[in-house]
Amino acid sequence: MELCSMKDGGSSCQVEQLANACVSERNQSSCRIQAKGLRPWSGNSTTTTNTVRHRANGTANNHCKSVEFAPSRLESVEFTGKVLVTGGSGYFGYRLGRALASRGLSVILLDLVKPRRGTPDGAVFHQGDIRDYESLYKVCEGVDCVFHTASYGMSGPEQLKRELVESVNVGGTSNVIKACLEQEVPSLVHTSTVNVVFAGRPIEDGDEETVPCVPLDMHIDHYSRTKAIAEHMVLKANGHTLKGGGRLQTCILRPSGIYGPEERRHLHRVMVNVERRLFSFSFGNHDAKLNWVHVDNLVMAHILAADGLTVRKDRVASGQVYFINDGEAVNLFEWLTPLFEKLGYSRPLIHLPFSLVYSAAVLMECLHVALGPVVEIPLLFTRNEVRNIAVSHTFKIEKARQDLGFAPLKYDLADSVDQYLKTRLLQPCPLWSRPQSLAPPWVLVLLVLLVSLAALLCYSCLLSAHTLH
């Protein structure tokens, strides 16, 4: 049973785990998380704040190419009307909004900051915060479908900001659902993550029917936990009666890591760490694999999902969840080879034990939080990111192929790397990865040495304890 209460301008969210696994069934979800009503989020937020940017995977850039799809993928889509994209200035949200506008839909991009490249033709920008219910309620008037892509805390230091992560991912989603019901929005497509089903144990070719949601207390990062809560809320809202009659149709997409031209979260962070010589090793299972999804394939999946909620498609996507990726499983360090090569570096030759790197991540997180008010401590990896890299977790997309007609196009990471390197000097760095905000080099070297020594000590202790047993 979900217990989300808003007290004194803050949030207190606790979730009681039920025995049933969260596995989507046709036209009915078995996620029995019961909410005490759908009330607007009442956390402290305003539409003018610039301290939190809740968006989907980074910031839109000034040099985006037009979105192109093979006609066979979307030729049968007749989805029309007025749509709202939350996180509409983010990397993915912006490209989704632009693609929808190019198809003739009336598009509203909702975000805290304006798109860097300007509002696409056929779209309008509304500056607002999904945690501000009154503002969200107004912008949902007359909308036929909401694409809820906004989120916070996906990677890096953002993952450690629990209150902000909860207020956006849980509180914001609660507001989106409430606004849809009150403003009679018939369709809601929610962008989730594969992390809701991954907690460090290997998954090979998992699918929606056999891979259960991870119990919330098993998540080690706030982003995955809050996205799982949000996913449950969206599934539960499916079929709820709209204020003026009719029912809300919802579906959920679970993308893997997103890449593509101008992507500023994953590629940029790896590039910065490579150039700082902080990414000179690999770790974990040599054969560990994971999935990625090109941004344009993810855009395609969202359009198909919205079409799948219509009467014309017999609402095939209603109440369903879908894994979305490029249909390929890759090893991260092999997949990133084009990035290493184009930066003039070789792939990491040193291989470290998983437990050593994980211990270092724990200590770095603690130092980042403890010393944050004094000096910014760079996070090479968080605990969650170490697990994601070191442990295989791959997923099938057959359900999306069958239900939605999803057929991902083939893309090459090298092309995205080339375009990124050509334009990176023209783009501002994300706040959490600007070199000038870091401590002096000697401080960083000292910290890295201390963390490495401490991690090595922990690793030695673990080995000793294992030997004794």
PDB file of C-alpha atoms in Angstrom, residues 98-383:
ATOM      1  CA  ARG A  98       9.651  18.284 -32.286  1.00  0.00           C
ATOM      2  CA  ALA A  99       8.780  14.959 -33.918  1.00  0.00           C
ATOM      3  CA  LEU A 100       5.152  15.261 -32.805  1.00  0.00           C
ATOM      4  CA  ALA A 101       4.930  18.829 -34.112  1.00  0.00           C
ATOM      5  CA  SER A 102       6.390  17.725 -37.447  1.00  0.00           C
ATOM      6  CA  ARG A 103       3.497  15.257 -37.721  1.00  0.00           C
ATOM      7  CA  GLY A 104       0.995  18.085 -37.446  1.00  0.00           C
ATOM      8  CA  LEU A 105       0.044  17.742 -33.790  1.00  0.00           C
ATOM      9  CA  SER A 106      -0.425  20.745 -31.524  1.00  0.00           C
ATOM     10  CA  VAL A 107       2.423  20.418 -29.020  1.00  0.00           C
ATOM     11  CA  ILE A 108       3.043  22.051 -25.650  1.00  0.00           C
ATOM     12  CA  LEU A 109       6.553  21.742 -24.206  1.00  0.00           C
ATOM     13  CA  LEU A 110       6.515  22.096 -20.413  1.00  0.00           C
ATOM     14  CA  ASP A 111       9.743  22.696 -18.519  1.00  0.00           C
ATOM     15  CA  LEU A 112      11.475  25.017 -16.065  1.00  0.00           C
ATOM     16  CA  VAL A 113      13.759  26.559 -18.691  1.00  0.00           C
ATOM     17  CA  LYS A 114      13.269  27.365 -22.356  1.00  0.00           C
ATOM     18  CA  PRO A 115      14.676  25.043 -25.030  1.00  0.00           C
ATOM     19  CA  ARG A 116      18.163  26.183 -26.023  1.00  0.00           C
ATOM     20  CA  ARG A 117      17.453  25.804 -29.718  1.00  0.00           C
ATOM     21  CA  GLY A 118      14.144  27.572 -29.560  1.00  0.00           C
ATOM     22  CA  THR A 119      10.613  26.269 -29.746  1.00  0.00           C
ATOM     23  CA  PRO A 120      10.005  24.000 -32.773  1.00  0.00           C
ATOM     24  CA  ASP A 121       7.517  25.046 -35.435  1.00  0.00           C
ATOM     25  CA  GLY A 122       4.056  23.852 -34.487  1.00  0.00           C
ATOM     26  CA  ALA A 123       4.858  23.792 -30.761  1.00  0.00           C
ATOM     27  CA  VAL A 124       4.528  26.258 -27.891  1.00  0.00           C
ATOM     28  CA  PHE A 125       6.627  26.456 -24.762  1.00  0.00           C
ATOM     29  CA  HIS A 126       5.117  26.800 -21.292  1.00  0.00           C
ATOM     30  CA  GLN A 127       7.454  27.552 -18.410  1.00  0.00           C
ATOM     31  CA  GLY A 128       6.271  25.637 -15.394  1.00  0.00           C
ATOM     32  CA  ASP A 129       7.038  23.077 -12.718  1.00  0.00           C
ATOM     33  CA  ILE A 130       5.231  19.729 -12.568  1.00  0.00           C
ATOM     34  CA  ARG A 131       5.316  20.069  -8.774  1.00  0.00           C
ATOM     35  CA  ASP A 132       3.135  23.170  -9.078  1.00  0.00           C
ATOM     36  CA  TYR A 133      -0.319  21.653  -9.504  1.00  0.00           C
ATOM     37  CA  GLU A 134      -2.199  24.844 -10.358  1.00  0.00           C
ATOM     38  CA  SER A 135       0.159  25.623 -13.215  1.00  0.00           C
ATOM     39  CA  LEU A 136       0.055  22.038 -14.467  1.00  0.00           C
ATOM     40  CA  TYR A 137      -3.738  21.954 -14.261  1.00  0.00           C
ATOM     41  CA  LYS A 138      -4.049  25.015 -16.493  1.00  0.00           C
ATOM     42  CA  VAL A 139      -1.651  23.784 -19.149  1.00  0.00           C
ATOM     43  CA  CYS A 140      -3.498  20.439 -19.414  1.00  0.00           C
ATOM     44  CA  GLU A 141      -6.714  22.086 -20.575  1.00  0.00           C
ATOM     45  CA  GLY A 142      -7.851  20.625 -23.894  1.00  0.00           C
ATOM     46  CA  VAL A 143      -4.937  18.186 -24.087  1.00  0.00           C
ATOM     47  CA  ASP A 144      -5.564  14.775 -25.676  1.00  0.00           C
ATOM     48  CA  CYS A 145      -2.406  13.020 -24.501  1.00  0.00           C
ATOM     49  CA  VAL A 146       0.334  13.715 -21.950  1.00  0.00           C
ATOM     50  CA  PHE A 147       3.845  12.378 -22.517  1.00  0.00           C
ATOM     51  CA  HIS A 148       5.342  12.426 -19.036  1.00  0.00           C
ATOM     52  CA  THR A 149       9.120  12.375 -19.664  1.00  0.00           C
ATOM     53  CA  ALA A 150      10.224  14.727 -16.872  1.00  0.00           C
ATOM     54  CA  SER A 151      12.323  13.230 -14.097  1.00  0.00           C
ATOM     55  CA  TYR A 152      15.226  14.054 -11.806  1.00  0.00           C
ATOM     56  CA  GLY A 153      18.183  12.171 -10.337  1.00  0.00           C
ATOM     57  CA  MET A 154      19.056   9.810 -13.163  1.00  0.00           C
ATOM     58  CA  SER A 155      22.832   9.871 -12.728  1.00  0.00           C
ATOM     59  CA  GLY A 156      25.764  11.490 -10.999  1.00  0.00           C
ATOM     60  CA  PRO A 157      25.402  13.729  -7.929  1.00  0.00           C
ATOM     61  CA  GLU A 158      21.702  14.213  -8.678  1.00  0.00           C
ATOM     62  CA  GLN A 159      21.068  10.677  -7.437  1.00  0.00           C
ATOM     63  CA  LEU A 160      22.055  11.710  -3.905  1.00  0.00           C
ATOM     64  CA  LYS A 161      19.485  14.507  -3.576  1.00  0.00           C
ATOM     65  CA  ARG A 162      16.668  12.490  -2.083  1.00  0.00           C
ATOM     66  CA  GLU A 163      14.132  15.247  -1.427  1.00  0.00           C
ATOM     67  CA  LEU A 164      14.418  16.718  -4.913  1.00  0.00           C
ATOM     68  CA  VAL A 165      14.267  13.296  -6.537  1.00  0.00           C
ATOM     69  CA  GLU A 166      11.117  12.394  -4.602  1.00  0.00           C
ATOM     70  CA  SER A 167       9.412  15.734  -5.146  1.00  0.00           C
ATOM     71  CA  VAL A 168       9.804  15.521  -8.928  1.00  0.00           C
ATOM     72  CA  ASN A 169       9.498  11.807  -9.644  1.00  0.00           C
ATOM     73  CA  VAL A 170       6.768  10.976  -7.115  1.00  0.00           C
ATOM     74  CA  GLY A 171       5.095  14.307  -6.425  1.00  0.00           C
ATOM     75  CA  GLY A 172       5.287  15.477 -10.022  1.00  0.00           C
ATOM     76  CA  THR A 173       3.835  12.238 -11.337  1.00  0.00           C
ATOM     77  CA  SER A 174       1.020  12.415  -8.798  1.00  0.00           C
ATOM     78  CA  ASN A 175       0.192  15.889 -10.097  1.00  0.00           C
ATOM     79  CA  VAL A 176       0.296  14.737 -13.713  1.00  0.00           C
ATOM     80  CA  ILE A 177      -2.190  11.937 -13.017  1.00  0.00           C
ATOM     81  CA  LYS A 178      -4.470  14.237 -11.044  1.00  0.00           C
ATOM     82  CA  ALA A 179      -4.416  16.882 -13.784  1.00  0.00           C
ATOM     83  CA  CYS A 180      -5.242  14.284 -16.434  1.00  0.00           C
ATOM     84  CA  LEU A 181      -8.293  13.138 -14.475  1.00  0.00           C
ATOM     85  CA  GLU A 182      -9.496  16.649 -13.675  1.00  0.00           C
ATOM     86  CA  GLN A 183      -8.915  18.050 -17.161  1.00  0.00           C
ATOM     87  CA  GLU A 184     -10.316  14.956 -18.916  1.00  0.00           C
ATOM     88  CA  VAL A 185      -7.065  14.027 -20.673  1.00  0.00           C
ATOM     89  CA  PRO A 186      -7.798  10.554 -22.062  1.00  0.00           C
ATOM     90  CA  SER A 187      -4.226   9.274 -22.572  1.00  0.00           C
ATOM     91  CA  LEU A 188      -1.010   9.260 -20.548  1.00  0.00           C
ATOM     92  CA  VAL A 189       2.309   7.791 -21.735  1.00  0.00           C
ATOM     93  CA  HIS A 190       4.865   7.586 -18.929  1.00  0.00           C
ATOM     94  CA  THR A 191       8.621   7.301 -19.461  1.00  0.00           C
ATOM     95  CA  SER A 192      10.038   4.976 -16.813  1.00  0.00           C
ATOM     96  CA  THR A 193      13.344   3.041 -16.707  1.00  0.00           C
ATOM     97  CA  VAL A 194      14.621  -0.527 -16.744  1.00  0.00           C
ATOM     98  CA  ASN A 195      16.038   0.174 -13.273  1.00  0.00           C
ATOM     99  CA  VAL A 196      12.651  -0.548 -11.701  1.00  0.00           C
ATOM    100  CA  VAL A 197      13.304  -4.269 -12.266  1.00  0.00           C
ATOM    101  CA  PHE A 198      17.067  -4.341 -11.735  1.00  0.00           C
ATOM    102  CA  ALA A 199      18.728  -4.586  -8.319  1.00  0.00           C
ATOM    103  CA  GLY A 200      22.139  -6.032  -9.053  1.00  0.00           C
ATOM    104  CA  ARG A 201      21.222  -9.601 -10.005  1.00  0.00           C
ATOM    105  CA  PRO A 202      21.919 -10.686 -13.599  1.00  0.00           C
ATOM    106  CA  ILE A 203      18.986 -10.575 -16.019  1.00  0.00           C
ATOM    107  CA  GLU A 204      19.318 -12.119 -19.474  1.00  0.00           C
ATOM    108  CA  ASP A 205      16.674 -11.352 -22.084  1.00  0.00           C
ATOM    109  CA  GLY A 206      14.102 -10.415 -19.471  1.00  0.00           C
ATOM    110  CA  ASP A 207      10.552  -9.661 -20.544  1.00  0.00           C
ATOM    111  CA  GLU A 208       7.569  -7.855 -19.093  1.00  0.00           C
ATOM    112  CA  GLU A 209       5.743 -10.993 -17.992  1.00  0.00           C
ATOM    113  CA  THR A 210       8.531 -12.826 -16.179  1.00  0.00           C
ATOM    114  CA  VAL A 211      10.722 -10.073 -14.676  1.00  0.00           C
ATOM    115  CA  PRO A 212       9.093  -8.696 -11.512  1.00  0.00           C
ATOM    116  CA  CYS A 213       9.457  -5.218 -10.103  1.00  0.00           C
ATOM    117  CA  VAL A 214      12.166  -5.004  -7.466  1.00  0.00           C
ATOM    118  CA  PRO A 215      10.910  -4.500  -3.888  1.00  0.00           C
ATOM    119  CA  LEU A 216      11.437  -0.849  -3.081  1.00  0.00           C
ATOM    120  CA  ASP A 217      13.727  -1.517  -0.133  1.00  0.00           C
ATOM    121  CA  MET A 218      16.166  -3.281  -2.480  1.00  0.00           C
ATOM    122  CA  HIS A 219      16.877  -0.143  -4.508  1.00  0.00           C
ATOM    123  CA  ILE A 220      20.119   1.548  -3.485  1.00  0.00           C
ATOM    124  CA  ASP A 221      19.417   4.832  -5.284  1.00  0.00           C
ATOM    125  CA  HIS A 222      16.555   7.281  -4.958  1.00  0.00           C
ATOM    126  CA  TYR A 223      15.985   7.586  -8.708  1.00  0.00           C
ATOM    127  CA  SER A 224      15.192   3.896  -9.290  1.00  0.00           C
ATOM    128  CA  ARG A 225      13.043   3.712  -6.162  1.00  0.00           C
ATOM    129  CA  THR A 226      10.998   6.796  -6.987  1.00  0.00           C
ATOM    130  CA  LYS A 227      10.583   5.798 -10.616  1.00  0.00           C
ATOM    131  CA  ALA A 228       9.207   2.466  -9.417  1.00  0.00           C
ATOM    132  CA  ILE A 229       6.709   4.290  -7.193  1.00  0.00           C
ATOM    133  CA  ALA A 230       5.736   6.560 -10.086  1.00  0.00           C
ATOM    134  CA  GLU A 231       5.287   3.565 -12.373  1.00  0.00           C
ATOM    135  CA  HIS A 232       2.946   1.929  -9.876  1.00  0.00           C
ATOM    136  CA  MET A 233       0.909   5.110  -9.612  1.00  0.00           C
ATOM    137  CA  VAL A 234       0.514   5.364 -13.387  1.00  0.00           C
ATOM    138  CA  LEU A 235      -0.517   1.715 -13.710  1.00  0.00           C
ATOM    139  CA  LYS A 236      -3.043   2.103 -10.906  1.00  0.00           C
ATOM    140  CA  ALA A 237      -4.508   5.198 -12.579  1.00  0.00           C
ATOM    141  CA  ASN A 238      -5.283   3.243 -15.744  1.00  0.00           C
ATOM    142  CA  GLY A 239      -9.038   2.963 -16.183  1.00  0.00           C
ATOM    143  CA  HIS A 240      -9.880   5.677 -13.638  1.00  0.00           C
ATOM    144  CA  THR A 241     -12.937   7.724 -14.550  1.00  0.00           C
ATOM    145  CA  LEU A 242     -12.300  11.180 -15.961  1.00  0.00           C
ATOM    146  CA  LYS A 243     -14.116  14.116 -14.406  1.00  0.00           C
ATOM    147  CA  GLY A 244     -16.458  14.515 -17.373  1.00  0.00           C
ATOM    148  CA  GLY A 245     -16.855  10.834 -18.172  1.00  0.00           C
ATOM    149  CA  GLY A 246     -14.743   8.358 -20.040  1.00  0.00           C
ATOM    150  CA  ARG A 247     -11.650   6.647 -18.660  1.00  0.00           C
ATOM    151  CA  LEU A 248      -7.953   7.441 -18.486  1.00  0.00           C
ATOM    152  CA  GLN A 249      -5.771   5.129 -20.568  1.00  0.00           C
ATOM    153  CA  THR A 250      -2.137   4.818 -19.449  1.00  0.00           C
ATOM    154  CA  CYS A 251       0.928   2.899 -20.516  1.00  0.00           C
ATOM    155  CA  ILE A 252       4.578   2.810 -19.496  1.00  0.00           C
ATOM    156  CA  LEU A 253       7.786   2.609 -21.499  1.00  0.00           C
ATOM    157  CA  ARG A 254      10.969   1.345 -19.845  1.00  0.00           C
ATOM    158  CA  PRO A 255      13.918   2.550 -21.933  1.00  0.00           C
ATOM    159  CA  SER A 256      17.502   1.504 -21.418  1.00  0.00           C
ATOM    160  CA  GLY A 257      20.275   4.116 -21.457  1.00  0.00           C
ATOM    161  CA  ILE A 258      19.634   6.784 -24.095  1.00  0.00           C
ATOM    162  CA  TYR A 259      22.221   7.946 -26.618  1.00  0.00           C
ATOM    163  CA  GLY A 260      22.181   9.923 -29.845  1.00  0.00           C
ATOM    164  CA  PRO A 261      23.397  13.115 -31.510  1.00  0.00           C
ATOM    165  CA  GLU A 262      24.179  15.861 -28.972  1.00  0.00           C
ATOM    166  CA  GLU A 263      23.373  13.670 -25.969  1.00  0.00           C
ATOM    167  CA  ARG A 264      24.865  15.491 -22.976  1.00  0.00           C
ATOM    168  CA  ARG A 265      24.457  13.175 -20.019  1.00  0.00           C
ATOM    169  CA  HIS A 266      26.080   9.799 -20.706  1.00  0.00           C
ATOM    170  CA  LEU A 267      28.615  10.626 -23.436  1.00  0.00           C
ATOM    171  CA  HIS A 268      29.658  13.922 -21.888  1.00  0.00           C
ATOM    172  CA  ARG A 269      30.223  12.470 -18.441  1.00  0.00           C
ATOM    173  CA  VAL A 270      32.325   9.587 -19.776  1.00  0.00           C
ATOM    174  CA  MET A 271      34.301  11.998 -21.961  1.00  0.00           C
ATOM    175  CA  VAL A 272      35.080  14.305 -19.030  1.00  0.00           C
ATOM    176  CA  ASN A 273      36.248  11.413 -16.860  1.00  0.00           C
ATOM    177  CA  VAL A 274      38.380   9.955 -19.668  1.00  0.00           C
ATOM    178  CA  GLU A 275      40.132  13.286 -20.155  1.00  0.00           C
ATOM    179  CA  ARG A 276      40.726  13.575 -16.420  1.00  0.00           C
ATOM    180  CA  ARG A 277      42.334  10.114 -16.577  1.00  0.00           C
ATOM    181  CA  LEU A 278      39.706   8.878 -14.123  1.00  0.00           C
ATOM    182  CA  PHE A 279      38.293   6.277 -16.511  1.00  0.00           C
ATOM    183  CA  SER A 280      41.424   4.202 -17.011  1.00  0.00           C
ATOM    184  CA  PHE A 281      40.084   0.860 -15.795  1.00  0.00           C
ATOM    185  CA  SER A 282      37.289  -1.612 -16.366  1.00  0.00           C
ATOM    186  CA  PHE A 283      35.592  -3.714 -13.725  1.00  0.00           C
ATOM    187  CA  GLY A 284      33.020  -6.384 -13.092  1.00  0.00           C
ATOM    188  CA  ASN A 285      32.142  -9.297 -15.337  1.00  0.00           C
ATOM    189  CA  HIS A 286      34.164  -9.180 -18.576  1.00  0.00           C
ATOM    190  CA  ASP A 287      31.103 -10.490 -20.413  1.00  0.00           C
ATOM    191  CA  ALA A 288      28.546  -8.190 -18.763  1.00  0.00           C
ATOM    192  CA  LYS A 289      26.083  -6.787 -21.278  1.00  0.00           C
ATOM    193  CA  LEU A 290      23.344  -4.200 -21.310  1.00  0.00           C
ATOM    194  CA  ASN A 291      21.034  -2.488 -23.772  1.00  0.00           C
ATOM    195  CA  TRP A 292      20.983   1.040 -25.132  1.00  0.00           C
ATOM    196  CA  VAL A 293      18.358   2.916 -27.101  1.00  0.00           C
ATOM    197  CA  HIS A 294      18.909   5.603 -29.701  1.00  0.00           C
ATOM    198  CA  VAL A 295      16.890   8.716 -28.983  1.00  0.00           C
ATOM    199  CA  ASP A 296      15.029   8.509 -32.295  1.00  0.00           C
ATOM    200  CA  ASN A 297      14.029   4.902 -31.650  1.00  0.00           C
ATOM    201  CA  LEU A 298      12.689   6.002 -28.276  1.00  0.00           C
ATOM    202  CA  VAL A 299      10.749   8.832 -29.910  1.00  0.00           C
ATOM    203  CA  MET A 300       9.258   6.291 -32.309  1.00  0.00           C
ATOM    204  CA  ALA A 301       8.235   4.040 -29.416  1.00  0.00           C
ATOM    205  CA  HIS A 302       6.431   6.882 -27.629  1.00  0.00           C
ATOM    206  CA  ILE A 303       4.445   7.841 -30.710  1.00  0.00           C
ATOM    207  CA  LEU A 304       3.476   4.208 -31.264  1.00  0.00           C
ATOM    208  CA  ALA A 305       2.504   3.848 -27.608  1.00  0.00           C
ATOM    209  CA  ALA A 306       0.212   6.874 -27.750  1.00  0.00           C
ATOM    210  CA  ASP A 307      -1.381   5.447 -30.887  1.00  0.00           C
ATOM    211  CA  GLY A 308      -1.782   2.153 -29.022  1.00  0.00           C
ATOM    212  CA  LEU A 309      -3.991   3.878 -26.441  1.00  0.00           C
ATOM    213  CA  THR A 310      -6.565   4.930 -29.058  1.00  0.00           C
ATOM    214  CA  VAL A 311      -9.842   3.202 -29.842  1.00  0.00           C
ATOM    215  CA  ARG A 312      -8.642   2.672 -33.408  1.00  0.00           C
ATOM    216  CA  LYS A 313      -5.926   0.367 -32.068  1.00  0.00           C
ATOM    217  CA  ASP A 314      -8.314  -1.292 -29.602  1.00  0.00           C
ATOM    218  CA  ARG A 315      -6.333   0.348 -26.780  1.00  0.00           C
ATOM    219  CA  VAL A 316      -3.796  -2.466 -27.033  1.00  0.00           C
ATOM    220  CA  ALA A 317      -1.300  -0.524 -24.899  1.00  0.00           C
ATOM    221  CA  SER A 318      -3.745   0.325 -22.105  1.00  0.00           C
ATOM    222  CA  GLY A 319      -2.356  -0.692 -18.719  1.00  0.00           C
ATOM    223  CA  GLN A 320       0.775  -2.179 -20.276  1.00  0.00           C
ATOM    224  CA  VAL A 321       4.515  -1.758 -19.750  1.00  0.00           C
ATOM    225  CA  TYR A 322       7.118  -2.138 -22.486  1.00  0.00           C
ATOM    226  CA  PHE A 323      10.888  -2.521 -22.480  1.00  0.00           C
ATOM    227  CA  ILE A 324      12.375  -0.298 -25.172  1.00  0.00           C
ATOM    228  CA  ASN A 325      15.878  -0.608 -26.629  1.00  0.00           C
ATOM    229  CA  ASP A 326      17.711  -0.984 -29.935  1.00  0.00           C
ATOM    230  CA  GLY A 327      17.312  -4.767 -29.863  1.00  0.00           C
ATOM    231  CA  GLU A 328      21.012  -5.372 -29.209  1.00  0.00           C
ATOM    232  CA  ALA A 329      23.016  -6.314 -26.114  1.00  0.00           C
ATOM    233  CA  VAL A 330      26.519  -4.848 -25.806  1.00  0.00           C
ATOM    234  CA  ASN A 331      29.417  -4.694 -23.359  1.00  0.00           C
ATOM    235  CA  LEU A 332      29.776  -1.107 -22.181  1.00  0.00           C
ATOM    236  CA  PHE A 333      33.553  -0.859 -22.566  1.00  0.00           C
ATOM    237  CA  GLU A 334      33.447  -2.403 -26.040  1.00  0.00           C
ATOM    238  CA  TRP A 335      30.518  -0.215 -27.022  1.00  0.00           C
ATOM    239  CA  LEU A 336      32.379   2.931 -25.899  1.00  0.00           C
ATOM    240  CA  THR A 337      35.477   2.087 -27.953  1.00  0.00           C
ATOM    241  CA  PRO A 338      34.693   4.764 -30.601  1.00  0.00           C
ATOM    242  CA  LEU A 339      34.616   7.403 -27.857  1.00  0.00           C
ATOM    243  CA  PHE A 340      37.976   6.318 -26.408  1.00  0.00           C
ATOM    244  CA  GLU A 341      39.575   6.202 -29.838  1.00  0.00           C
ATOM    245  CA  LYS A 342      38.329   9.580 -30.983  1.00  0.00           C
ATOM    246  CA  LEU A 343      39.579  11.161 -27.761  1.00  0.00           C
ATOM    247  CA  GLY A 344      42.988   9.682 -28.467  1.00  0.00           C
ATOM    248  CA  TYR A 345      42.975   7.087 -25.680  1.00  0.00           C
ATOM    249  CA  SER A 346      42.998   3.312 -25.677  1.00  0.00           C
ATOM    250  CA  ARG A 347      40.346   1.222 -23.988  1.00  0.00           C
ATOM    251  CA  PRO A 348      40.961   0.596 -20.272  1.00  0.00           C
ATOM    252  CA  LEU A 349      43.641  -2.083 -19.850  1.00  0.00           C
ATOM    253  CA  ILE A 350      43.424  -2.435 -16.066  1.00  0.00           C
ATOM    254  CA  HIS A 351      40.614  -4.614 -14.743  1.00  0.00           C
ATOM    255  CA  LEU A 352      39.539  -4.180 -11.102  1.00  0.00           C
ATOM    256  CA  PRO A 353      37.341  -6.403  -8.930  1.00  0.00           C
ATOM    257  CA  PHE A 354      33.730  -5.327  -8.648  1.00  0.00           C
ATOM    258  CA  SER A 355      33.854  -5.201  -4.836  1.00  0.00           C
ATOM    259  CA  LEU A 356      36.800  -2.794  -4.894  1.00  0.00           C
ATOM    260  CA  VAL A 357      35.115  -0.350  -7.269  1.00  0.00           C
ATOM    261  CA  TYR A 358      31.805  -0.635  -5.424  1.00  0.00           C
ATOM    262  CA  SER A 359      33.505   0.110  -2.089  1.00  0.00           C
ATOM    263  CA  ALA A 360      35.183   3.135  -3.644  1.00  0.00           C
ATOM    264  CA  ALA A 361      31.809   4.337  -4.940  1.00  0.00           C
ATOM    265  CA  VAL A 362      30.331   4.064  -1.441  1.00  0.00           C
ATOM    266  CA  LEU A 363      33.147   6.134   0.015  1.00  0.00           C
ATOM    267  CA  MET A 364      32.997   8.709  -2.774  1.00  0.00           C
ATOM    268  CA  GLU A 365      29.272   9.163  -2.220  1.00  0.00           C
ATOM    269  CA  CYS A 366      29.884   9.724   1.494  1.00  0.00           C
ATOM    270  CA  LEU A 367      32.655  12.226   0.802  1.00  0.00           C
ATOM    271  CA  HIS A 368      30.537  14.016  -1.787  1.00  0.00           C
ATOM    272  CA  VAL A 369      27.727  14.495   0.720  1.00  0.00           C
ATOM    273  CA  ALA A 370      29.935  15.302   3.708  1.00  0.00           C
ATOM    274  CA  LEU A 371      32.294  17.725   1.970  1.00  0.00           C
ATOM    275  CA  GLY A 372      29.797  19.132  -0.508  1.00  0.00           C
ATOM    276  CA  PRO A 373      29.346  22.444   1.344  1.00  0.00           C
ATOM    277  CA  VAL A 374      33.115  23.025   1.235  1.00  0.00           C
ATOM    278  CA  VAL A 375      34.365  21.521  -2.018  1.00  0.00           C
ATOM    279  CA  GLU A 376      32.777  19.619  -4.898  1.00  0.00           C
ATOM    280  CA  ILE A 377      33.952  16.010  -4.953  1.00  0.00           C
ATOM    281  CA  PRO A 378      33.717  14.450  -8.426  1.00  0.00           C
ATOM    282  CA  LEU A 379      31.733  11.224  -8.644  1.00  0.00           C
ATOM    283  CA  LEU A 380      33.333   8.848 -11.112  1.00  0.00           C
ATOM    284  CA  PHE A 381      30.530   6.372 -10.443  1.00  0.00           C
ATOM    285  CA  THR A 382      27.693   6.047  -7.967  1.00  0.00           C
ATOM    286  CA  ARG A 383      26.905   2.662  -6.426  1.00  0.00           C
TER     287      ARG A 383
END
